Coordinates of C-alpha atoms and ligand atoms in Angstrom, one line a residue:
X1 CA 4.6 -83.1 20.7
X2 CA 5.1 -80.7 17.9
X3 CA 7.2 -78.3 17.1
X4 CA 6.6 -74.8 15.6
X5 CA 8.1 -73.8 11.7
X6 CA 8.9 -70.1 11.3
X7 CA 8.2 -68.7 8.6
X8 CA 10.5 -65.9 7.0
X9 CA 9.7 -64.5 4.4
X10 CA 12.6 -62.0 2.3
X11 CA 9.8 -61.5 -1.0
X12 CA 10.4 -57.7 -0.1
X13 CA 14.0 -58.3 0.1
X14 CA 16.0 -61.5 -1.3
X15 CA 12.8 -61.7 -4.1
X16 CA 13.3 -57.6 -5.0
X17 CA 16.5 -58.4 -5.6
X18 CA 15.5 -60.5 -9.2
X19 CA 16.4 -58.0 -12.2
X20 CA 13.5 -56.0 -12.7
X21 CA 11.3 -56.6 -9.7
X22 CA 12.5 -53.9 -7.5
X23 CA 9.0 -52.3 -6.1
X24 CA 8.2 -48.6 -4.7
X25 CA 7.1 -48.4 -1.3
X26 CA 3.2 -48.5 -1.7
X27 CA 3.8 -51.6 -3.5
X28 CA 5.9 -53.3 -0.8
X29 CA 3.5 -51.9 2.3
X30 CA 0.9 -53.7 0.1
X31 CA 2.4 -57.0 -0.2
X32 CA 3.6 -56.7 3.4
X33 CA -0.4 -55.8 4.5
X34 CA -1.2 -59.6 2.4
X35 CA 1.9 -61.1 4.1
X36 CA 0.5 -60.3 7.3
X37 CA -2.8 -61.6 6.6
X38 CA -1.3 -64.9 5.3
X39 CA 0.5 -65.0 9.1
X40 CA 4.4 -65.4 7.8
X41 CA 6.4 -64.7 11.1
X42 CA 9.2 -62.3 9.8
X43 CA 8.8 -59.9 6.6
X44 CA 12.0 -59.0 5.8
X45 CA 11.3 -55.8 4.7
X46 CA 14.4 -54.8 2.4
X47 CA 17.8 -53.6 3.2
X48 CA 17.5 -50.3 4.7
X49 CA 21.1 -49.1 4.2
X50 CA 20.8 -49.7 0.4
X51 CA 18.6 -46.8 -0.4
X52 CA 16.5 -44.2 0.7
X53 CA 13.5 -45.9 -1.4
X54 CA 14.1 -49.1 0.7
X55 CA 14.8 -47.1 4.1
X56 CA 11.4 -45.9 3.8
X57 CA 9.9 -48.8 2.5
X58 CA 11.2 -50.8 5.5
X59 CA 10.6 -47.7 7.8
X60 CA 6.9 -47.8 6.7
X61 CA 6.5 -51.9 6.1
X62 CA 7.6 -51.4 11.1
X63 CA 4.8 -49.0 11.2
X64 CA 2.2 -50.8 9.7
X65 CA 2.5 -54.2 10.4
X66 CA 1.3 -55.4 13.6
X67 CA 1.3 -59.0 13.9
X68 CA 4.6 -59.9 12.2
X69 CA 8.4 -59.5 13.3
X70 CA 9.6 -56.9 10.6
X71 CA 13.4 -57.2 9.5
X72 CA 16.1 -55.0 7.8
X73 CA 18.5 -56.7 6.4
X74 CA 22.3 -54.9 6.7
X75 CA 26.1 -55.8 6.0
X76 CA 28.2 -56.5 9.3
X77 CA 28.8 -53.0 10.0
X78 CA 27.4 -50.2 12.0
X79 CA 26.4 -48.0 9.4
X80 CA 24.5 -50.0 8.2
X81 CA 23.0 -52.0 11.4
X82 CA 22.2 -47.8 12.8
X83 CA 20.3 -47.5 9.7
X84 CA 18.6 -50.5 9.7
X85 CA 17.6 -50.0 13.6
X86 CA 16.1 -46.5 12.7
X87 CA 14.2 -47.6 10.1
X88 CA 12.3 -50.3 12.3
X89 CA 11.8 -47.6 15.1
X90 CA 8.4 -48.1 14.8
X91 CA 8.2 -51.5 14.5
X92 CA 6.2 -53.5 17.5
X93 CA 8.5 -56.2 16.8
X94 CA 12.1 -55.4 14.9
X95 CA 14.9 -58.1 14.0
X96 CA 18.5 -56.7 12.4
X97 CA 19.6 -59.5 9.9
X98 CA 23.4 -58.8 9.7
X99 CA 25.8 -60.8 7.2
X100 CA 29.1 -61.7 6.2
X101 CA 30.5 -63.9 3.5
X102 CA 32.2 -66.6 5.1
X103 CA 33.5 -69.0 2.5
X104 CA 37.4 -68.7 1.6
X105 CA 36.2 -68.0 -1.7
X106 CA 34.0 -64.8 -1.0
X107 CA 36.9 -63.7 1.7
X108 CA 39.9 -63.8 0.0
X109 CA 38.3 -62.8 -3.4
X110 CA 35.3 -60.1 -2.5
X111 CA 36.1 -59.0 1.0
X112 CA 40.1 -59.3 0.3
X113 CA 39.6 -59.9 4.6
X114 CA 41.6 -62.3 6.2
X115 CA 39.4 -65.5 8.0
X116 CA 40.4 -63.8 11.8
X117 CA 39.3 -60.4 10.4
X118 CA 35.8 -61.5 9.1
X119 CA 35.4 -63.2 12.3
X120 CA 36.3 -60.2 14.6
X121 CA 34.1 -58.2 11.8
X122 CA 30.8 -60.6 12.4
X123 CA 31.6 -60.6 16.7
X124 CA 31.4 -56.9 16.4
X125 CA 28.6 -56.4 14.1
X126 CA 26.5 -58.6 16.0
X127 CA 27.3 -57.3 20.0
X128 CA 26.7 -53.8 17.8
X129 CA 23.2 -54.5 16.9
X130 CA 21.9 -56.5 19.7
X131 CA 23.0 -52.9 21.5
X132 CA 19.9 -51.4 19.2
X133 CA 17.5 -54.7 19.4
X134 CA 16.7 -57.7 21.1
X135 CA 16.3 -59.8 18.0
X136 CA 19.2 -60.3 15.9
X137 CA 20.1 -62.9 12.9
X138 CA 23.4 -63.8 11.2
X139 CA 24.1 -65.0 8.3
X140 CA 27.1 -66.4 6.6
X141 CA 27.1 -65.6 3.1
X142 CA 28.0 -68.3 1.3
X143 CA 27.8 -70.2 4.6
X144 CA 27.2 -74.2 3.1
X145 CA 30.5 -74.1 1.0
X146 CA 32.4 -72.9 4.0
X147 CA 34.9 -74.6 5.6
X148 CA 32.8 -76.6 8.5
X149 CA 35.1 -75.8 11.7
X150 CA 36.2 -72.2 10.8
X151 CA 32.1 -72.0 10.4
X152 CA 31.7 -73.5 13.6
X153 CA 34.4 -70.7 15.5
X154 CA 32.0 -67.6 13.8
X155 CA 28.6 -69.1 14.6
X156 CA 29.9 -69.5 18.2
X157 CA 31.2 -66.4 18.7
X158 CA 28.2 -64.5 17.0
X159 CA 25.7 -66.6 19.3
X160 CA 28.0 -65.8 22.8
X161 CA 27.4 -61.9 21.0
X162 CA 23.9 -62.3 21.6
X163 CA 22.8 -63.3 18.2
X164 CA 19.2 -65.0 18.2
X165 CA 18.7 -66.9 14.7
X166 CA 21.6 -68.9 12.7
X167 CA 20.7 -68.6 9.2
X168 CA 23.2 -71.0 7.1
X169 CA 22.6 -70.0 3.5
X170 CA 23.4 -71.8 0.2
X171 CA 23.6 -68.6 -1.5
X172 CA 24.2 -70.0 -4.6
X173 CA 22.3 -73.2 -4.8
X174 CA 25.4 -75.8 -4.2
X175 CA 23.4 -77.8 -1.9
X176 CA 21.5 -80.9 -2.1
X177 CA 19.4 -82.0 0.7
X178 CA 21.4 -84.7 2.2
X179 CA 24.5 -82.7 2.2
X180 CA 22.8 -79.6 3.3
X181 CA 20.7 -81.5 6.4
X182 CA 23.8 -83.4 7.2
X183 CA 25.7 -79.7 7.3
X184 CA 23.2 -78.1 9.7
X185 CA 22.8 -81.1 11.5
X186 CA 27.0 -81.1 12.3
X187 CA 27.0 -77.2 13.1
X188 CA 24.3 -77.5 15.5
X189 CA 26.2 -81.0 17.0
X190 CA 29.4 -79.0 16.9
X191 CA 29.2 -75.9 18.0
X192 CA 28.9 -75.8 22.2
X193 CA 26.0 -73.0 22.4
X194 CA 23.9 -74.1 19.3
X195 CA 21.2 -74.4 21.7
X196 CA 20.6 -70.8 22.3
X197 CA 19.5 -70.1 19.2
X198 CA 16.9 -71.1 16.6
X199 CA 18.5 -72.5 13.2
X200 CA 17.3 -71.1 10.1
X201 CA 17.5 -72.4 6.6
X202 CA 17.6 -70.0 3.3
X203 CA 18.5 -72.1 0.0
X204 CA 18.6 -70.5 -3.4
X205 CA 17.1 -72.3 -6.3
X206 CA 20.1 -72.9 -9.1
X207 CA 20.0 -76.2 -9.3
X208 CA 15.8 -76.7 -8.7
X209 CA 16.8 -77.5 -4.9
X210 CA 15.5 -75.1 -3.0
X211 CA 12.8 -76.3 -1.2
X212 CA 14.3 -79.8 -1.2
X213 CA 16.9 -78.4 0.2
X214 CA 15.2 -76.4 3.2
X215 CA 13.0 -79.0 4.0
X216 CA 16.0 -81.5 4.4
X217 CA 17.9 -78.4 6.8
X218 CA 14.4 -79.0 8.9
X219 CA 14.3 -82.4 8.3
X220 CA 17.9 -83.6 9.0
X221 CA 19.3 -80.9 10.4
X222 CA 16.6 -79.9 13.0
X223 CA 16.2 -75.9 11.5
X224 CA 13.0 -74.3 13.2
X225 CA 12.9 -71.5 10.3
X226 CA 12.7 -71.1 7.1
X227 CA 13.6 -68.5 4.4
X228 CA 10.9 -68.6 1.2
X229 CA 9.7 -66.1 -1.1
X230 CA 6.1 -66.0 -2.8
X231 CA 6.3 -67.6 -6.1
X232 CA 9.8 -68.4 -4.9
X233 CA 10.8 -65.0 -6.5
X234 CA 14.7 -64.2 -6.3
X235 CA 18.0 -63.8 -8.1
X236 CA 18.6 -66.3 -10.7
X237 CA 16.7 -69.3 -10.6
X238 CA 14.9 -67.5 -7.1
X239 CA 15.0 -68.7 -3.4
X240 CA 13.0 -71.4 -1.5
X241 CA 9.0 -71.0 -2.3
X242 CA 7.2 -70.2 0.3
X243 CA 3.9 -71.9 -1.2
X244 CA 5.7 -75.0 -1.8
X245 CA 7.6 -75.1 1.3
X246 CA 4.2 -74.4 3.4
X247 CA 1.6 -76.9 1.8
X248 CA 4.5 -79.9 1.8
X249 CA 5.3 -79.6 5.6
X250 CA 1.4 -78.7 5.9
X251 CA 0.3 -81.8 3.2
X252 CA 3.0 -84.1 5.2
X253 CA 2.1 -83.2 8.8
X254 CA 2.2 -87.0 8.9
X255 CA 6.0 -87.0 7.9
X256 CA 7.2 -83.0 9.0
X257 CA 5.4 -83.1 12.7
X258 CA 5.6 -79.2 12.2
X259 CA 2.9 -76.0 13.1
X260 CA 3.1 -73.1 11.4
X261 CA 0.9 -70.4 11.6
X262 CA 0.6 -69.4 8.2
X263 CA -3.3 -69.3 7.0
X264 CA -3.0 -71.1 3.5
X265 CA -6.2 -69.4 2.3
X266 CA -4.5 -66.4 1.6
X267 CA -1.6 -67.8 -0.5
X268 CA -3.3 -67.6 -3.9
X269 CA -3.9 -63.6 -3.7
X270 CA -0.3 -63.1 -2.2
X271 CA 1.6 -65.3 -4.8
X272 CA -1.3 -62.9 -7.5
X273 CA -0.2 -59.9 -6.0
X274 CA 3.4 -60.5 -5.9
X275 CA 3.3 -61.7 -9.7
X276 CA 1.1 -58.3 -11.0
X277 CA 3.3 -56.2 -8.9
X278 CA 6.6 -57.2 -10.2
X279 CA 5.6 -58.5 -13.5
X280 CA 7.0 -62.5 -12.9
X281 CA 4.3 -64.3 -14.4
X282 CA 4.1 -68.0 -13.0
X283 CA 4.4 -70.6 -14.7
X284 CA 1.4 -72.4 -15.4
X285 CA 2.8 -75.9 -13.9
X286 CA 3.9 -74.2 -10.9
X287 CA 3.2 -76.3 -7.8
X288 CA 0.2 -75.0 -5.9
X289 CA -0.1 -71.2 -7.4
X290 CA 0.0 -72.3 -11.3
X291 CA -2.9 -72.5 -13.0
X292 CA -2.6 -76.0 -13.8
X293 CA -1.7 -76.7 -10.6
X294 CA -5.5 -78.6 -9.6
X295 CA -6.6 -79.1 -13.7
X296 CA -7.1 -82.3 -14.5
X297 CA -7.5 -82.9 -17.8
X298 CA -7.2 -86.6 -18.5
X299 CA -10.0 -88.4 -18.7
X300 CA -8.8 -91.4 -16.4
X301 CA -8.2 -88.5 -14.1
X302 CA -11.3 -86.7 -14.1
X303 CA -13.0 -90.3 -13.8
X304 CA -11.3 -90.6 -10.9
X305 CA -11.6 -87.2 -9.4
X306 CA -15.6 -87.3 -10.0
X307 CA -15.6 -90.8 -7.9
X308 CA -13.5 -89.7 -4.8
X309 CA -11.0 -86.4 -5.4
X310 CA -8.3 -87.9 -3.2
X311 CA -7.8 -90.3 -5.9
X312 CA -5.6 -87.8 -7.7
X313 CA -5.6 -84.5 -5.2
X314 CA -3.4 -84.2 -2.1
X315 CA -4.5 -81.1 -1.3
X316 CA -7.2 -78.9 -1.3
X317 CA -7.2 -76.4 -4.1
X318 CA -9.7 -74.2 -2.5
X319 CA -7.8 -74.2 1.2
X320 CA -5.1 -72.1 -0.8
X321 CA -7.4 -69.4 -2.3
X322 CA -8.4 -70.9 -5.4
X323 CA -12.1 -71.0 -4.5
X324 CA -12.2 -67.4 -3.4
X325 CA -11.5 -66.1 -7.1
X326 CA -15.0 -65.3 -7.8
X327 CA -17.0 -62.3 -9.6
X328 CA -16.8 -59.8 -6.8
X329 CA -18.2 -56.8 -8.5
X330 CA -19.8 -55.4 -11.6
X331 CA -21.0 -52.0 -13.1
X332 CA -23.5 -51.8 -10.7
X333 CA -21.1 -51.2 -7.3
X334 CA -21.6 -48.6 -5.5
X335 CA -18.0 -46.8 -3.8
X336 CA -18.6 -48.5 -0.5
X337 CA -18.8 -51.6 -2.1
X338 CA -15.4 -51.0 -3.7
X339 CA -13.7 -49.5 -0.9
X340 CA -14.4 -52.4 1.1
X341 CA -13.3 -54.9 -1.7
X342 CA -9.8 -53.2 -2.1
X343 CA -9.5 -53.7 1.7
X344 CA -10.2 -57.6 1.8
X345 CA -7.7 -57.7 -0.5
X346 CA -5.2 -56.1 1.5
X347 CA -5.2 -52.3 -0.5
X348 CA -6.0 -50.5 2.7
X349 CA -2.9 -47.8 2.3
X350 CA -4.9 -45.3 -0.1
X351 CA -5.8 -42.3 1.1
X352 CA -9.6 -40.9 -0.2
X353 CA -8.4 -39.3 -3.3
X354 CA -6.5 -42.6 -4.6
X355 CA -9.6 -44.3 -3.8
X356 CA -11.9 -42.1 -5.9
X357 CA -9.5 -41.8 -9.0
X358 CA -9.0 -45.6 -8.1
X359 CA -13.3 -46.0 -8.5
X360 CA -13.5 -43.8 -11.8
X361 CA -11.0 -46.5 -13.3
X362 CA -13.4 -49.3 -11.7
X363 CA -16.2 -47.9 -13.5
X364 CA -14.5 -47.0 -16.6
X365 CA -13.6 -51.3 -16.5
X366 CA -17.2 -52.2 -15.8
X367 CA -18.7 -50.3 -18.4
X368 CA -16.3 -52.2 -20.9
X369 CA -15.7 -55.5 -19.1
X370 CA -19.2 -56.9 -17.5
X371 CA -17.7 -59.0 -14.6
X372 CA -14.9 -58.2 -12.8
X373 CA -12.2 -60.0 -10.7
X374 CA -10.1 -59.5 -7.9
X375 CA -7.5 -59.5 -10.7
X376 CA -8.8 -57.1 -12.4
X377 CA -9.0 -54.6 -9.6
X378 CA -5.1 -55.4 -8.0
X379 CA -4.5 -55.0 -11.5
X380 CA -6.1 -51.3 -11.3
X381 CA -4.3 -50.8 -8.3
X382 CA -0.6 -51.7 -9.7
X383 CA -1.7 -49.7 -12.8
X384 CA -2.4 -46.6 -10.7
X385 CA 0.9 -45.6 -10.9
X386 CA 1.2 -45.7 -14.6
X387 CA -1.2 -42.6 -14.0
X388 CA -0.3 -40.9 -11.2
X389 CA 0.3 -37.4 -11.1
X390 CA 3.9 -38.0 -9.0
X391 CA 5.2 -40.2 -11.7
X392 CA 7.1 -38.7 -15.0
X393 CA 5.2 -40.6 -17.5
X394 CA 1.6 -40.9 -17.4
X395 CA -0.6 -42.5 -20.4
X396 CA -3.7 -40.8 -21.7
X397 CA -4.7 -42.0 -24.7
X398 CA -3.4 -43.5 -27.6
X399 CA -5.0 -44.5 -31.3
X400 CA -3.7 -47.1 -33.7
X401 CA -4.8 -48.5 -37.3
X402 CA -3.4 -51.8 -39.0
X403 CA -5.0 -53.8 -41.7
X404 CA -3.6 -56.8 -43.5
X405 CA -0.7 -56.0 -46.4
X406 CA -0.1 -52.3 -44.3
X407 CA 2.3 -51.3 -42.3
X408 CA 0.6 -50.4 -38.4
X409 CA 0.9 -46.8 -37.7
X410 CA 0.0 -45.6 -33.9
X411 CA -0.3 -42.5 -31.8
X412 CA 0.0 -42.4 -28.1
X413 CA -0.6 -39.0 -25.8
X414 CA 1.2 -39.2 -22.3
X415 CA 2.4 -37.2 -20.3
X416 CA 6.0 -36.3 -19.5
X417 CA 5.8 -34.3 -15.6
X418 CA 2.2 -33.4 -16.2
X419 CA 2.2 -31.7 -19.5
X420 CA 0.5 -33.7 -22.1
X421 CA 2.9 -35.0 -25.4
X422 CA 1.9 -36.9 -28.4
X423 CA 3.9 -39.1 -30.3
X424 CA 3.8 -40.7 -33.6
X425 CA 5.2 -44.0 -35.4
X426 CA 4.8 -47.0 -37.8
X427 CA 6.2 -50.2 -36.6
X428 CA 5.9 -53.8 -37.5
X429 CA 3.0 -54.4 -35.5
X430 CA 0.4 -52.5 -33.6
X431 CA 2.1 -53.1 -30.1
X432 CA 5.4 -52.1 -32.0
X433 CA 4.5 -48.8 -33.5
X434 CA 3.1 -48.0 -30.4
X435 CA 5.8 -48.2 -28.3
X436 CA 8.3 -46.5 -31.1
X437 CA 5.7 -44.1 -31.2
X438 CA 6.5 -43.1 -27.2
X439 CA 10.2 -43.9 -28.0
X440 CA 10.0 -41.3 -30.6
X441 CA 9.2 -38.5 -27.9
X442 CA 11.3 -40.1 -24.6
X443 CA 14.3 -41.1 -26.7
X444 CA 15.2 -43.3 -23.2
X445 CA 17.8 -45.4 -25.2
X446 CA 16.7 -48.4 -23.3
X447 CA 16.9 -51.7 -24.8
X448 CA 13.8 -54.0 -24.3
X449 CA 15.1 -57.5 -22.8
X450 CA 11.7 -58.9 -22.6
X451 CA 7.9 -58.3 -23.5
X452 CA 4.9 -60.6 -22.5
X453 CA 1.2 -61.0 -22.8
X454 CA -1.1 -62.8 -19.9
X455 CA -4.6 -63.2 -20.0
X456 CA -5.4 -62.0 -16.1
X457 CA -8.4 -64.1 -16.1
X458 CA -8.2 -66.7 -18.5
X459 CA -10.8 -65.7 -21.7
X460 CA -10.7 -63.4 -24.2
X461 CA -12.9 -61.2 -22.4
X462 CA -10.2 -60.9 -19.6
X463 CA -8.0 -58.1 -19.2
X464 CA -4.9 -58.2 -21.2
X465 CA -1.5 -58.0 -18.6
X466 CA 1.8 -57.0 -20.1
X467 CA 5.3 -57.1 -18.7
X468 CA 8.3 -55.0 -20.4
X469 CA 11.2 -55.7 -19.2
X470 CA 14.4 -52.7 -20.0
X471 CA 17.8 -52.0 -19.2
X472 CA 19.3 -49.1 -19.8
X473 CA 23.0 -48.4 -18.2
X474 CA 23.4 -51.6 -16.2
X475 CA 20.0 -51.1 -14.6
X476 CA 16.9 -53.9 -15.6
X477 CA 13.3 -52.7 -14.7
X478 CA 10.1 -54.5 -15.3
X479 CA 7.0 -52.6 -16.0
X480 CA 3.3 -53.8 -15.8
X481 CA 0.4 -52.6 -17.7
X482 CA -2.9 -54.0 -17.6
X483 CA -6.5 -53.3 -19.7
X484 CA -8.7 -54.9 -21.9
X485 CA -6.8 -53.7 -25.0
X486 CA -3.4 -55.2 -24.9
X487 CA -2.2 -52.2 -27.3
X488 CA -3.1 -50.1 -24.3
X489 CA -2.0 -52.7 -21.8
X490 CA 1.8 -52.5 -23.9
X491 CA 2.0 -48.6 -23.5
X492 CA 1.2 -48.8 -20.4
X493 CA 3.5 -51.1 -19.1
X494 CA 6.2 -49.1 -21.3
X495 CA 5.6 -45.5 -19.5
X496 CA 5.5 -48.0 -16.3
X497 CA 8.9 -49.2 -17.2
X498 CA 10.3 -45.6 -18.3
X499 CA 9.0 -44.7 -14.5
X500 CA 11.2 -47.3 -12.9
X501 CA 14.3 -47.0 -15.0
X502 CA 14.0 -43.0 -14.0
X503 CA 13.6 -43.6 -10.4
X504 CA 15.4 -46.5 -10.0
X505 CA 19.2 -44.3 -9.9
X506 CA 20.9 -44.5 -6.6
X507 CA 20.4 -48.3 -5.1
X508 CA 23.4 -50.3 -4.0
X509 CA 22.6 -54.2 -4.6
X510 CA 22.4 -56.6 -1.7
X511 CA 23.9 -59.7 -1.9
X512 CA 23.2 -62.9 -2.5
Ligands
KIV1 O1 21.7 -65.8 -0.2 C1 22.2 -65.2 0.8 O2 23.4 -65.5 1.2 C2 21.5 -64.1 1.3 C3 22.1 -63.5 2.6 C4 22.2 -62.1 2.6 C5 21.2 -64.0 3.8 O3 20.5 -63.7 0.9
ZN2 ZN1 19.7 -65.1 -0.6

């Protein structure tokens, strides 16, 4: 007999909350669309009460997704449950996530509540939202360096409330597993109507424990769900990954006895999509998704793997995606032919017009690029909104000169709301004049905490990827540029950054 592993997965919210790698609506439905595809459970969609951006986000994640449970997270009050409840309206199957920090530490000095009021707080939050929906989660914030039996009084009075998931989160990456299985294990022992509800584990990555940690809350402490993000995006050092977390329990059927009904295939173009759109690069050593993550390159090794692969390979790199990078079009694609791409890949949200100016860029690529990946074209589609005529900024053009023993001097045309600017500047390097040369016009005052370069597709021939990351006023956006000329790509992903830090005003943080 097996049991099932649920998969939750908070990319859109607990991952969105990393500095920089907040996303616009489009972007989340789009992740969402892969998400379903790849057969997670729950999306948790974002926190609806935070924002209007994430209201609609979420609002639009419960109309489109069909064959997931879709979840807003809120704070334990009803405010912010309402909001999250109207935003899933539409959804075919909603779940309120509702939290309160429940560690003496987070009461007496965050909440300034007293244990009894955060208790009464968390009964009434939850009874409140299982009035809305039929699927409700709590969480204790903070909930594995809480005192065990005050933990034990709020779980039970939240589950006789009607809640239906426990989550018990190490919100800030305490935990290691034995403690952390040993702590579910006691709270599901302890508390007299545990078995009403399904126990979930969500373990944040500080001290590289993450998905130790989770899989010993399954392991030990008998959780049926667990909270991951793609590329194990989050706060900090990020949450529990889901691509790790997946191809162990799926790897160690032997050891986890676990179904899931994630479809691993699709985990390589999720963990791709999540790392354009937000600009996180992965590491190359990252387990699974990195690009080292099936090389070989010593020779004992490759011996080895050329007489019988499971020598040195415990998985399959082709049952996670890797096989399905291929050449999928070239110059000579016709519109159908594109179309149809961008939906296997999950791009199904544009309406004709986005797909049209989305084909001129295509062919613009092919005519300079002669093969092209399914990189190349989520990397059109993230880069879309560098372009678009909603956004502020917009690039156009730009022209730039260095030679050796003189200074670089560039010129970049963009637009600022539609009318077309140019401005002008030397700099130290190409990619610096350029972006002094856009400074020059915006005068944004934002300080640049980070700039990288990624080849999308390996060679020289690939596409150029850059990430800016800038913070201006307490607020840290990444933005993402992509072309074949990384002079380009850099502007790019500047005006991309300028676009986030302008629309990026009003959102209150979520915790943990
Ligand atoms: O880490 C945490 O405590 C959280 C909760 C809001 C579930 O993300
Ligand atoms: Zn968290």
């Amino acid at each position: 007999m097996t049991d099932k592993l649920i998969i939750f997965d908070t990319t859109l919210r607990d991952g969105e909350q990393s500095p920089g790698a907040s996303m616009t609506r489009d972007e989340k439905l789009r992740i969402a669309r892969q998400l379903e595809r790849l057969k997670v459970d729950v999306i948790e969609a974002g926190f609806a009460a935070s924002s209007n951006g994430d209201f609609e986000a979420v609002q639009a994640i419960a109309n489109a997704i069909k064959d997931c449970t879709v979840c807003s997270l809120s704070r334990a009050n009803d405010r912010d449950i309402s909001r999250a409840a109207e935003a899933l309206k539409g959804a075919r199957s909603a779940r309120i996530h509702t939290f309160i920090a429940t560690s003496a530490l987070h009461m007496e000095k965050k909440l300034r509540m007293s244990p009894e009021q955060v208790l009464e707080q968390a009964r009434l939050s939850v009874r409140f939202a299982r009035n809305l929906v039929a699927d409700v989660e709590f969480s204790p914030e903070d909930g594995f360096r809480s005192d065990v039996d005050y933990l034990c009084r709020v779980l039970e009075a939240v589950i006789d409330e009607g809640a239906t998931t426990i989550n018990v989160p190490d919100t800030v990456g305490y935990a290691v597993p034995e403690l952390y299985g040993n702590f579910i294990r006691t709270l599901r022992e302890r508390i007299p109507n545990s078995d009403k509800v399904i126990w979930s584990v969500h373990c944040h990555n500080d001290l590289g424990m993450a998905v130790a940690n989770s899989l010993a809350g399954v392991k030990i402490g008998g959780a049926r769900q667990v909270e991951c993000t793609i590329n194990g995006l989050g706060e900090r050092a990020g949450n529990c990954s889901l691509e790790e977390i997946v191809m162990a329990v799926r790897t160690r059927k032997d050891y986890f006895n676990l179904d899931m009904n994630i479809e691993p295939l699709h985990i390589l173009a999720a963990s791709r999509m999540v790392s354009q759109t937000t600009g996180f690069v992965v590491q190359p050593n990252k387990a699974v998704v990195g690009a080292n993550a099936f090389a070989h390159a010593s020779g004992i090794h490759q011996d080895g793997m050329l007489k019988a692969r499971e020598t040195y390979e415990i998985m399959r790199a082709e049952d996670v995606g890797w096989s399905a990078s291929k050449i999928v079009l070239g110059k000579l694609s016709g519109r159908n032919a594109f179309k149809q791409r961008l939906q296997d890949l999950g791009v199904q949200s544009e309406s004709e017009a986005d797909i049209n100016s989305l084909f001129a860029k295509f062919k613009e690529l092919a005519d300079r690029k002669s093969e092209i990946f399914d990189e190349d074209i989520l990397a059109l589609v993230s880069d879309e909104s560098v372009t678009h005529d909603k956004e502020q900024y917009g690039f156009v053009s730009l022209s730039q000169h260095s030679e050796t023993g003189e200074r670089p001097q560039a010129s970049v045309v963009f637009t600022v709301e539609g009318k077309e600017v140019r401005g002008e500047s030397d700099g130290n390097g190409p990619v610096d004049a350029t972006l002094k040369a856009i400074e020059s016009h915006v005068n944004s005052g934002a300080e640049m905490v980070l700039y990288s370069v990624n080849a999308i597709s390996g060679s020289t021939e690939s596409q150029g990827e850059v990430t800016v990351r800038l913070q201006n006023s307490g607020r840290v956006v990444n933005g993402v540029g992509a072309d074949p000329d990384i002079v380009v790509a850099s502007a790019k992903a500047y005006l991309s950054a300028l676009n986030k830090l302008q629309s990026k005003a009003d959102r209150v943080a979520a915790q943990g």
